[in-house]
mmCIF file of C-alpha atoms in Angstrom:
data_model
loop_
_atom_site.group_PDB
_atom_site.id
_atom_site.type_symbol
_atom_site.label_atom_id
_atom_site.label_comp_id
_atom_site.label_asym_id
_atom_site.label_seq_id
_atom_site.Cartn_x
_atom_site.Cartn_y
_atom_site.Cartn_z
ATOM 1 C CA MET I 1 82.523 69.968 97.404
ATOM 2 C CA LYS I 2 80.042 72.168 95.478
ATOM 3 C CA ILE I 3 78.605 75.559 95.897
ATOM 4 C CA THR I 4 74.903 75.192 97.041
ATOM 5 C CA ASP I 5 73.814 78.820 97.762
ATOM 6 C CA MET I 6 74.878 82.492 97.801
ATOM 7 C CA LYS I 7 73.176 84.898 100.122
ATOM 8 C CA LEU I 8 73.565 88.723 100.280
ATOM 9 C CA PHE I 9 73.246 91.045 103.310
ATOM 10 C CA HIS I 10 72.826 94.840 103.038
ATOM 11 C CA VAL I 11 74.292 96.102 106.317
ATOM 12 C CA LYS I 12 74.537 99.480 107.961
ATOM 13 C CA PRO I 13 76.339 101.851 107.471
ATOM 14 C CA ARG I 14 76.710 101.230 103.692
ATOM 15 C CA TRP I 15 78.049 97.621 103.304
ATOM 16 C CA LEU I 16 77.119 94.545 101.283
ATOM 17 C CA PHE I 17 78.231 91.226 102.649
ATOM 18 C CA LEU I 18 78.101 87.822 100.767
ATOM 19 C CA LYS I 19 77.813 84.419 102.200
ATOM 20 C CA ILE I 20 78.663 81.403 99.974
ATOM 21 C CA GLU I 21 77.598 78.093 101.161
ATOM 22 C CA THR I 22 78.680 74.581 100.208
ATOM 23 C CA ASP I 23 77.494 70.990 100.441
ATOM 24 C CA GLU I 24 80.089 70.195 102.988
ATOM 25 C CA GLY I 25 78.902 72.855 105.499
ATOM 26 C CA ILE I 26 81.989 75.144 104.951
ATOM 27 C CA VAL I 27 80.857 78.791 104.353
ATOM 28 C CA GLY I 28 82.835 81.730 102.999
ATOM 29 C CA TRP I 29 82.322 85.498 103.465
ATOM 30 C CA GLY I 30 83.160 88.368 101.051
ATOM 31 C CA GLU I 31 82.348 92.060 100.606
ATOM 32 C CA PRO I 32 81.146 92.809 97.028
ATOM 33 C CA ILE I 33 80.346 96.571 96.949
ATOM 34 C CA VAL I 34 80.560 99.716 95.124
ATOM 35 C CA GLU I 35 79.776 102.489 97.386
ATOM 36 C CA GLY I 36 76.517 104.132 96.329
ATOM 37 C CA ARG I 37 75.831 101.221 93.926
ATOM 38 C CA ALA I 38 75.146 98.436 96.239
ATOM 39 C CA LEU I 39 71.905 97.398 94.659
ATOM 40 C CA THR I 40 73.562 97.315 91.268
ATOM 41 C CA VAL I 41 76.439 95.187 92.449
ATOM 42 C CA ALA I 42 74.017 92.858 94.224
ATOM 43 C CA THR I 43 72.303 92.237 90.812
ATOM 44 C CA ALA I 44 75.705 91.391 89.247
ATOM 45 C CA VAL I 45 76.242 88.910 92.155
ATOM 46 C CA GLU I 46 72.831 87.289 91.456
ATOM 47 C CA GLU I 47 73.828 87.077 87.593
ATOM 48 C CA LEU I 48 77.175 85.368 88.556
ATOM 49 C CA LYS I 49 75.411 82.973 90.946
ATOM 50 C CA ARG I 50 73.827 81.268 87.917
ATOM 51 C CA TYR I 51 77.323 80.080 86.930
ATOM 52 C CA LEU I 52 78.676 79.303 90.413
ATOM 53 C CA ILE I 53 75.988 77.151 91.838
ATOM 54 C CA GLY I 54 77.072 73.610 91.495
ATOM 55 C CA GLU I 55 80.728 74.389 91.002
ATOM 56 C CA ASP I 56 83.726 73.430 93.036
ATOM 57 C CA PRO I 57 84.650 76.500 95.312
ATOM 58 C CA LEU I 58 88.397 75.520 95.410
ATOM 59 C CA ARG I 59 88.953 76.335 91.645
ATOM 60 C CA ILE I 60 89.282 80.079 92.333
ATOM 61 C CA GLU I 61 91.543 81.184 89.501
ATOM 62 C CA HIS I 62 89.453 79.221 86.950
ATOM 63 C CA HIS I 63 86.157 80.801 88.295
ATOM 64 C CA TRP I 64 87.757 84.294 88.217
ATOM 65 C CA GLN I 65 88.670 83.908 84.633
ATOM 66 C CA VAL I 66 85.215 82.661 83.586
ATOM 67 C CA MET I 67 83.365 85.414 85.619
ATOM 68 C CA TYR I 68 85.775 88.145 84.218
ATOM 69 C CA ARG I 69 86.080 86.998 80.638
ATOM 70 C CA GLY I 70 82.908 84.930 80.051
ATOM 71 C CA SER I 71 80.465 87.627 79.272
ATOM 72 C CA PHE I 72 82.564 89.147 76.480
ATOM 73 C CA TYR I 73 82.416 92.639 78.150
ATOM 74 C CA ARG I 74 85.099 92.941 80.757
ATOM 75 C CA GLY I 75 86.130 95.260 83.559
ATOM 76 C CA GLY I 76 84.434 98.200 85.279
ATOM 77 C CA PRO I 77 83.620 98.828 88.896
ATOM 78 C CA VAL I 78 80.184 96.815 88.884
ATOM 79 C CA LEU I 79 81.402 93.649 87.414
ATOM 80 C CA VAL I 80 84.845 93.597 88.959
ATOM 81 C CA SER I 81 83.482 94.477 92.486
ATOM 82 C CA ALA I 82 80.942 91.628 92.298
ATOM 83 C CA ILE I 83 83.886 89.228 91.335
ATOM 84 C CA SER I 84 86.022 90.639 94.216
ATOM 85 C CA GLY I 85 83.500 89.813 96.856
ATOM 86 C CA ILE I 86 82.991 86.352 95.446
ATOM 87 C CA GLU I 87 86.653 85.775 95.241
ATOM 88 C CA GLN I 88 87.206 86.666 98.875
ATOM 89 C CA ALA I 89 84.479 84.306 99.931
ATOM 90 C CA LEU I 90 86.063 81.484 97.848
ATOM 91 C CA TRP I 91 89.440 81.955 99.471
ATOM 92 C CA ASP I 92 87.679 81.916 102.863
ATOM 93 C CA ILE I 93 86.212 78.567 102.004
ATOM 94 C CA LYS I 94 89.526 77.240 100.618
ATOM 95 C CA GLY I 95 91.397 78.257 103.770
ATOM 96 C CA LYS I 96 88.809 76.589 105.882
ATOM 97 C CA TYR I 97 88.902 73.509 103.875
ATOM 98 C CA TYR I 98 92.667 73.236 104.239
ATOM 99 C CA GLN I 99 92.659 74.688 107.762
ATOM 100 C CA MET I 100 95.024 77.506 107.231
ATOM 101 C CA PRO I 101 94.932 81.311 106.620
ATOM 102 C CA VAL I 102 94.704 82.713 103.074
ATOM 103 C CA TYR I 103 98.286 84.046 103.402
ATOM 104 C CA GLU I 104 99.717 80.494 103.953
ATOM 105 C CA MET I 105 98.407 79.510 100.545
ATOM 106 C CA LEU I 106 99.867 82.604 98.948
ATOM 107 C CA GLY I 107 103.388 81.938 100.000
ATOM 108 C CA GLY I 108 103.411 82.481 103.744
ATOM 109 C CA LYS I 109 103.685 85.513 105.918
ATOM 110 C CA CYS I 110 106.421 88.145 105.379
ATOM 111 C CA ARG I 111 105.677 89.919 108.715
ATOM 112 C CA ASP I 112 104.174 89.415 112.208
ATOM 113 C CA ARG I 113 101.989 92.543 112.212
ATOM 114 C CA ILE I 114 100.341 94.937 109.889
ATOM 115 C CA ARG I 115 101.032 98.581 110.144
ATOM 116 C CA MET I 116 97.744 100.644 110.086
ATOM 117 C CA TYR I 117 97.112 104.318 109.558
ATOM 118 C CA SER I 118 94.127 106.240 110.984
ATOM 119 C CA HIS I 119 92.200 109.146 109.264
ATOM 120 C CA CYS I 120 92.447 112.459 110.883
ATOM 121 C CA GLY I 121 90.330 115.612 110.241
ATOM 122 C CA GLY I 122 89.784 118.970 111.625
ATOM 123 C CA ALA I 123 88.034 122.291 110.483
ATOM 124 C CA THR I 124 91.102 124.392 111.723
ATOM 125 C CA PRO I 125 94.795 123.867 112.062
ATOM 126 C CA GLU I 126 94.379 123.767 115.916
ATOM 127 C CA GLU I 127 91.614 121.202 115.731
ATOM 128 C CA MET I 128 93.610 119.207 113.166
ATOM 129 C CA ALA I 129 96.765 119.241 115.367
ATOM 130 C CA ALA I 130 94.715 118.212 118.459
ATOM 131 C CA ASN I 131 93.219 115.200 116.628
ATOM 132 C CA ALA I 132 96.671 114.224 115.486
ATOM 133 C CA VAL I 133 98.045 114.246 118.953
ATOM 134 C CA ARG I 134 95.103 111.999 119.974
ATOM 135 C CA LYS I 135 95.989 109.607 117.142
ATOM 136 C CA VAL I 136 99.469 109.461 118.373
ATOM 137 C CA GLU I 137 98.420 108.863 121.965
ATOM 138 C CA ALA I 138 96.319 106.001 120.626
ATOM 139 C CA GLY I 139 99.457 104.361 119.300
ATOM 140 C CA PHE I 140 99.342 105.304 115.771
ATOM 141 C CA ASN I 141 102.521 106.313 113.911
ATOM 142 C CA ALA I 142 100.832 107.157 110.701
ATOM 143 C CA ILE I 143 97.683 109.121 109.725
ATOM 144 C CA LYS I 144 96.019 110.388 106.640
ATOM 145 C CA ILE I 145 94.390 113.901 106.285
ATOM 146 C CA GLY I 146 92.420 115.409 103.269
ATOM 147 C CA VAL I 147 92.270 118.705 101.501
ATOM 148 C CA ASP I 148 89.118 120.736 102.017
ATOM 149 C CA ALA I 149 86.368 120.336 99.344
ATOM 150 C CA PRO I 150 85.360 121.655 96.971
ATOM 151 C CA VAL I 151 88.568 122.813 95.244
ATOM 152 C CA GLN I 152 88.357 125.289 92.441
ATOM 153 C CA HIS I 153 90.160 124.235 89.247
ATOM 154 C CA ILE I 154 92.526 127.269 90.001
ATOM 155 C CA ASP I 155 91.882 128.072 93.604
ATOM 156 C CA THR I 156 93.215 131.078 95.652
ATOM 157 C CA LEU I 157 96.335 131.609 97.605
ATOM 158 C CA ARG I 158 94.191 131.742 100.675
ATOM 159 C CA PHE I 159 93.103 128.195 99.944
ATOM 160 C CA VAL I 160 96.775 126.987 99.617
ATOM 161 C CA GLU I 161 97.690 128.795 102.798
ATOM 162 C CA ASN I 162 94.765 127.248 104.764
ATOM 163 C CA GLN I 163 95.598 123.686 103.572
ATOM 164 C CA THR I 164 99.393 124.224 104.406
ATOM 165 C CA ALA I 165 98.595 125.564 107.781
ATOM 166 C CA LYS I 166 96.865 122.392 108.856
ATOM 167 C CA LEU I 167 99.807 120.231 107.841
ATOM 168 C CA ALA I 168 102.191 122.775 109.571
ATOM 169 C CA ALA I 169 100.258 122.483 112.729
ATOM 170 C CA ILE I 170 100.400 118.834 112.730
ATOM 171 C CA ARG I 171 104.203 118.766 112.311
ATOM 172 C CA GLU I 172 104.479 121.459 115.030
ATOM 173 C CA ALA I 173 102.344 119.349 117.484
ATOM 174 C CA ILE I 174 103.815 115.866 116.943
ATOM 175 C CA GLY I 175 107.228 116.486 115.372
ATOM 176 C CA SER I 176 108.978 114.393 112.840
ATOM 177 C CA ASP I 177 108.175 110.722 113.918
ATOM 178 C CA LEU I 178 104.553 110.649 112.597
ATOM 179 C CA ASP I 179 103.992 109.891 108.994
ATOM 180 C CA VAL I 180 101.264 112.155 107.396
ATOM 181 C CA ALA I 181 99.738 111.313 104.106
ATOM 182 C CA ILE I 182 97.503 113.561 102.225
ATOM 183 C CA ASP I 183 94.424 112.510 100.225
ATOM 184 C CA PHE I 184 93.475 114.735 97.268
ATOM 185 C CA HIS I 185 90.709 112.439 96.388
ATOM 186 C CA GLY I 186 90.774 113.129 92.779
ATOM 187 C CA ARG I 187 89.111 116.487 93.569
ATOM 188 C CA VAL I 188 92.107 118.654 92.678
ATOM 189 C CA SER I 189 93.003 119.836 89.248
ATOM 190 C CA PRO I 190 96.560 118.966 87.935
ATOM 191 C CA ALA I 191 97.512 122.583 88.058
ATOM 192 C CA MET I 192 96.327 123.015 91.753
ATOM 193 C CA SER I 193 97.837 119.658 92.695
ATOM 194 C CA ILE I 194 101.321 120.912 91.556
ATOM 195 C CA ARG I 195 100.933 124.116 93.587
ATOM 196 C CA LEU I 196 99.643 122.251 96.692
ATOM 197 C CA ALA I 197 102.414 119.633 96.503
ATOM 198 C CA GLN I 198 105.086 122.345 96.292
ATOM 199 C CA ALA I 199 103.554 124.200 99.346
ATOM 200 C CA PHE I 200 103.387 120.738 101.247
ATOM 201 C CA GLU I 201 106.989 119.611 100.445
ATOM 202 C CA PRO I 202 108.690 121.285 103.450
ATOM 203 C CA TYR I 203 106.412 119.156 105.757
ATOM 204 C CA TYR I 204 107.490 115.836 104.209
ATOM 205 C CA PRO I 205 104.245 114.130 103.609
ATOM 206 C CA MET I 206 104.369 110.308 103.491
ATOM 207 C CA PHE I 207 102.433 110.493 100.146
ATOM 208 C CA ILE I 208 99.907 112.285 98.110
ATOM 209 C CA GLU I 209 96.801 110.174 97.235
ATOM 210 C CA GLU I 210 94.798 110.652 94.015
ATOM 211 C CA PRO I 211 96.387 113.979 93.120
ATOM 212 C CA CYS I 212 94.129 114.003 90.053
ATOM 213 C CA LEU I 213 91.477 111.737 88.536
ATOM 214 C CA PRO I 214 92.842 108.372 87.230
ATOM 215 C CA GLU I 215 91.852 108.354 83.699
ATOM 216 C CA ASN I 216 94.815 110.331 82.206
ATOM 217 C CA VAL I 217 98.085 108.668 83.196
ATOM 218 C CA ASP I 218 100.187 111.206 81.458
ATOM 219 C CA THR I 219 98.716 113.949 83.541
ATOM 220 C CA LEU I 220 99.354 111.962 86.709
ATOM 221 C CA LEU I 221 103.071 111.469 85.539
ATOM 222 C CA ARG I 222 103.385 115.152 85.011
ATOM 223 C CA ILE I 223 102.328 115.847 88.708
ATOM 224 C CA ALA I 224 104.635 112.998 90.040
ATOM 225 C CA GLN I 225 107.586 114.467 88.072
ATOM 226 C CA SER I 226 106.893 117.834 89.615
ATOM 227 C CA THR I 227 107.308 116.891 93.319
ATOM 228 C CA THR I 228 109.509 114.863 95.587
ATOM 229 C CA ILE I 229 106.501 113.646 97.381
ATOM 230 C CA PRO I 230 105.531 109.942 96.599
ATOM 231 C CA ILE I 231 102.346 109.698 94.637
ATOM 232 C CA ALA I 232 99.757 107.015 95.492
ATOM 233 C CA SER I 233 96.750 106.044 93.417
ATOM 234 C CA GLY I 234 94.566 103.220 92.371
ATOM 235 C CA GLU I 235 91.372 102.931 94.447
ATOM 236 C CA ARG I 236 89.467 103.523 91.091
ATOM 237 C CA LEU I 237 91.538 101.233 88.984
ATOM 238 C CA PHE I 238 90.298 97.668 88.323
ATOM 239 C CA THR I 239 92.441 94.430 87.817
ATOM 240 C CA ARG I 240 96.109 94.391 86.757
ATOM 241 C CA TRP I 241 95.271 95.803 83.395
ATOM 242 C CA GLY I 242 94.035 98.901 85.036
ATOM 243 C CA PHE I 243 97.311 99.458 86.830
ATOM 244 C CA ARG I 244 99.639 98.548 83.824
ATOM 245 C CA GLU I 245 100.090 101.963 82.235
ATOM 246 C CA ALA I 246 100.504 103.833 85.498
ATOM 247 C CA LEU I 247 103.282 101.470 86.589
ATOM 248 C CA GLU I 248 104.886 101.260 83.242
ATOM 249 C CA LYS I 249 105.151 105.021 83.025
ATOM 250 C CA GLN I 250 106.080 105.186 86.755
ATOM 251 C CA ALA I 251 103.465 107.602 87.501
ATOM 252 C CA ILE I 252 102.803 106.112 90.864
ATOM 253 C CA ALA I 253 105.164 105.010 93.638
ATOM 254 C CA ILE I 254 102.438 103.348 95.803
ATOM 255 C CA VAL I 255 99.639 101.265 94.302
ATOM 256 C CA GLN I 256 96.379 101.321 96.304
ATOM 257 C CA PRO I 257 94.066 98.565 94.971
ATOM 258 C CA ASP I 258 90.818 98.214 96.768
ATOM 259 C CA LEU I 259 90.169 94.414 97.356
ATOM 260 C CA CYS I 260 86.524 94.991 97.083
ATOM 261 C CA HIS I 261 86.869 96.644 93.655
ATOM 262 C CA ALA I 262 90.078 95.580 91.924
ATOM 263 C CA GLY I 263 89.494 91.848 91.643
ATOM 264 C CA GLY I 264 89.898 90.404 95.059
ATOM 265 C CA ILE I 265 92.842 89.106 97.232
ATOM 266 C CA PHE I 266 94.920 87.118 94.493
ATOM 267 C CA GLU I 267 94.364 89.904 91.774
ATOM 268 C CA ALA I 268 95.704 92.567 94.306
ATOM 269 C CA ARG I 269 98.683 90.292 94.972
ATOM 270 C CA LYS I 270 99.392 90.333 91.212
ATOM 271 C CA ILE I 271 99.104 94.118 91.160
ATOM 272 C CA ALA I 272 101.534 94.225 94.021
ATOM 273 C CA ALA I 273 104.044 91.885 92.119
ATOM 274 C CA MET I 274 103.767 94.323 89.161
ATOM 275 C CA ALA I 275 104.496 97.249 91.399
ATOM 276 C CA GLU I 276 107.545 95.311 92.833
ATOM 277 C CA VAL I 277 109.171 95.231 89.400
ATOM 278 C CA TYR I 278 109.221 99.019 89.507
ATOM 279 C CA TYR I 279 110.363 99.125 93.132
ATOM 280 C CA GLY I 280 106.919 100.287 94.235
ATOM 281 C CA SER I 281 104.873 99.677 97.345
ATOM 282 C CA ILE I 282 101.267 98.629 97.921
ATOM 283 C CA ALA I 283 99.006 100.316 100.534
ATOM 284 C CA PRO I 284 95.523 98.666 99.918
ATOM 285 C CA HIS I 285 92.657 101.116 99.857
ATOM 286 C CA ASN I 286 89.855 100.316 102.520
ATOM 287 C CA PRO I 287 87.023 102.545 103.457
ATOM 288 C CA LEU I 288 84.635 99.568 104.052
ATOM 289 C CA GLY I 289 83.809 96.888 106.506
ATOM 290 C CA PRO I 290 85.477 94.115 108.581
ATOM 291 C CA ILE I 291 85.425 91.555 105.618
ATOM 292 C CA SER I 292 87.244 93.972 103.507
ATOM 293 C CA LEU I 293 89.790 94.592 106.227
ATOM 294 C CA ALA I 294 90.184 90.827 106.840
ATOM 295 C CA SER I 295 90.845 90.351 103.160
ATOM 296 C CA CYS I 296 93.427 93.059 103.189
ATOM 297 C CA LEU I 297 95.224 91.742 106.191
ATOM 298 C CA GLN I 298 95.680 88.370 104.443
ATOM 299 C CA LEU I 299 97.159 90.202 101.482
ATOM 300 C CA ASP I 300 99.296 92.482 103.746
ATOM 301 C CA ALA I 301 100.825 89.494 105.594
ATOM 302 C CA CYS I 302 102.254 87.821 102.583
ATOM 303 C CA THR I 303 103.300 90.712 100.403
ATOM 304 C CA PRO I 304 106.900 91.757 100.572
ATOM 305 C CA ASN I 305 106.350 95.319 99.294
ATOM 306 C CA PHE I 306 103.463 96.104 101.618
ATOM 307 C CA LEU I 307 103.793 99.696 102.997
ATOM 308 C CA ILE I 308 100.706 100.370 105.153
ATOM 309 C CA GLN I 309 97.076 99.601 105.586
ATOM 310 C CA GLU I 310 93.980 101.922 105.550
ATOM 311 C CA HIS I 311 90.930 101.515 107.575
ATOM 312 C CA PRO I 312 88.035 103.903 108.021
ATOM 313 C CA SER I 313 88.728 104.873 111.758
ATOM 314 C CA MET I 314 84.981 104.711 112.632
ATOM 315 C CA ALA I 315 84.314 105.885 116.176
ATOM 316 C CA GLU I 316 81.963 102.780 116.588
ATOM 317 C CA ARG I 317 84.710 100.505 115.583
ATOM 318 C CA TRP I 318 82.360 98.857 113.236
ATOM 319 C CA ASP I 319 85.147 98.691 110.399
ATOM 320 C CA LEU I 320 87.173 96.563 113.046
ATOM 321 C CA GLY I 321 84.171 94.145 113.409
ATOM 322 C CA GLU I 322 82.703 95.387 116.773
ATOM 323 C CA GLY I 323 79.200 93.975 116.651
ATOM 324 C CA TYR I 324 79.829 92.206 113.550
ATOM 325 C CA LEU I 325 82.576 89.739 114.211
ATOM 326 C CA ASN I 326 82.743 87.368 117.018
ATOM 327 C CA GLN I 327 86.401 88.430 117.662
ATOM 328 C CA PRO I 328 86.876 91.943 116.447
ATOM 329 C CA PHE I 329 90.285 93.116 115.106
ATOM 330 C CA HIS I 330 92.353 95.015 117.763
ATOM 331 C CA ILE I 331 94.867 97.749 116.846
ATOM 332 C CA GLN I 332 97.755 98.032 119.394
ATOM 333 C CA ASP I 333 100.591 100.524 118.982
ATOM 334 C CA GLY I 334 99.402 101.166 115.393
ATOM 335 C CA TYR I 335 99.559 97.613 114.317
ATOM 336 C CA ILE I 336 97.196 94.512 113.971
ATOM 337 C CA THR I 337 98.771 91.128 114.700
ATOM 338 C CA VAL I 338 98.633 88.989 111.689
ATOM 339 C CA PRO I 339 95.506 86.609 112.038
ATOM 340 C CA GLU I 340 96.111 83.079 112.543
ATOM 341 C CA GLY I 341 92.631 81.553 111.864
ATOM 342 C CA PRO I 342 91.725 79.677 108.837
ATOM 343 C CA GLY I 343 90.590 81.411 105.666
ATOM 344 C CA LEU I 344 90.037 85.074 106.302
ATOM 345 C CA GLY I 345 90.417 84.341 110.041
ATOM 346 C CA ILE I 346 87.046 85.872 110.961
ATOM 347 C CA GLU I 347 83.721 84.482 112.318
ATOM 348 C CA ILE I 348 80.563 86.661 111.305
ATOM 349 C CA ASN I 349 77.750 87.193 113.660
ATOM 350 C CA GLU I 350 74.814 86.622 111.325
ATOM 351 C CA GLU I 351 72.218 87.833 113.955
ATOM 352 C CA ALA I 352 74.077 91.208 114.083
ATOM 353 C CA LEU I 353 73.757 91.454 110.134
ATOM 354 C CA LEU I 354 70.069 91.012 110.294
ATOM 355 C CA GLU I 355 69.674 93.420 113.152
ATOM 356 C CA ARG I 356 71.618 96.064 111.281
ATOM 357 C CA ALA I 357 70.088 95.331 107.837
ATOM 358 C CA TYR I 358 69.048 98.348 105.625
ATOM 359 C CA PRO I 359 67.620 98.510 102.070
ATOM 360 C CA GLY I 360 71.157 99.110 100.456
ATOM 361 C CA ASP I 361 70.044 102.627 99.167
ATOM 362 C CA TRP I 362 73.068 104.602 100.729
ATOM 363 C CA ASP I 363 74.175 107.276 98.061
ATOM 364 C CA THR I 364 77.402 108.983 97.389
ATOM 365 C CA PRO I 365 77.546 112.563 98.602
ATOM 366 C CA ARG I 366 77.711 115.339 95.908
ATOM 367 C CA LEU I 367 79.474 118.746 95.974
ATOM 368 C CA TYR I 368 78.880 121.896 94.086
ATOM 369 C CA TYR I 369 80.648 125.098 93.412
ATOM 370 C CA PRO I 370 79.223 128.503 94.456
ATOM 371 C CA ASP I 371 77.936 128.986 90.758
ATOM 372 C CA GLY I 372 75.901 125.843 91.113
ATOM 373 C CA SER I 373 78.136 123.563 88.872
ATOM 374 C CA PHE I 374 79.131 120.062 89.940
ATOM 375 C CA ALA I 375 82.400 119.739 91.864
ATOM 376 C CA GLU I 376 84.576 116.592 92.073
ATOM 377 C CA TRP I 377 83.917 114.824 95.464
#
């Protein structure tokens, strides 16, 4: 079997899908994307296409090594995201070729269903609590909220009180059974992260995500050692090498590789195995589309130290494949049943991709402080 063609689809709201075709008629789908840099990643995929055309799609690890190491310069979000989407599509082909799900080829499933968490927002404590109640009524037993932005490097007591009031309102409304994670999104300085974590501790957050930017592991470790709340991070780290220092120093308890950025399904499985050595968990990052989710579910099914799975919680259910997949994913009682179909277990509606095509020019939002200077998003 040989790869014969690779086609890209820019799809609303901000996704990039890849279709790899073979001479045996088997096709595979992946999601190579950097949010706000879709056109750049598409160019990288086209460059890698020159190597892949004519190759055997079943040699996934070999191709990964060649794509990652072969151009001398390694890593970074653009190259590794391009590789990630290609790798997903190759696993999809391999699973269809052998008529089994990807997780069967990675050791078999460790669980029958995948625990999901939903995003929850609100401008006021009352609104936040009401939205949390709705998530519980929908069957979720875990949600994630965020801190308001922008956050000053040293913000006011009022800011801390406002953020704490939202968490307190959720706890008062839904009690102790719901897990509540809090995303700092790298927008909080280390000093403010320590203050916020101290204020949040009485309300028992599930984890704090990206309490600071990921470049300085020692700073992340200092935050982790200042609180009892588990620290999660990794959506902006690439390959197992990007996670090495944070795990070795035990700066994070929960790794969050994004399967569209970190190197794909098997690379994320290797990262999970690294975390397992330090008794850590994996909660894959996923703010993207249904192919990304399908890839995550394959990893979640076969990974013993899996904790919980993110999805964007879109009102239109596009992230679950509504309108894009012939059989969209369904969340019941906060879980998705492990898919049983071959490969990624999905069938793409190509007509819908063409109907919802866009130029690929979605850009990342930007925030500014009152004095006009740039604020971390």
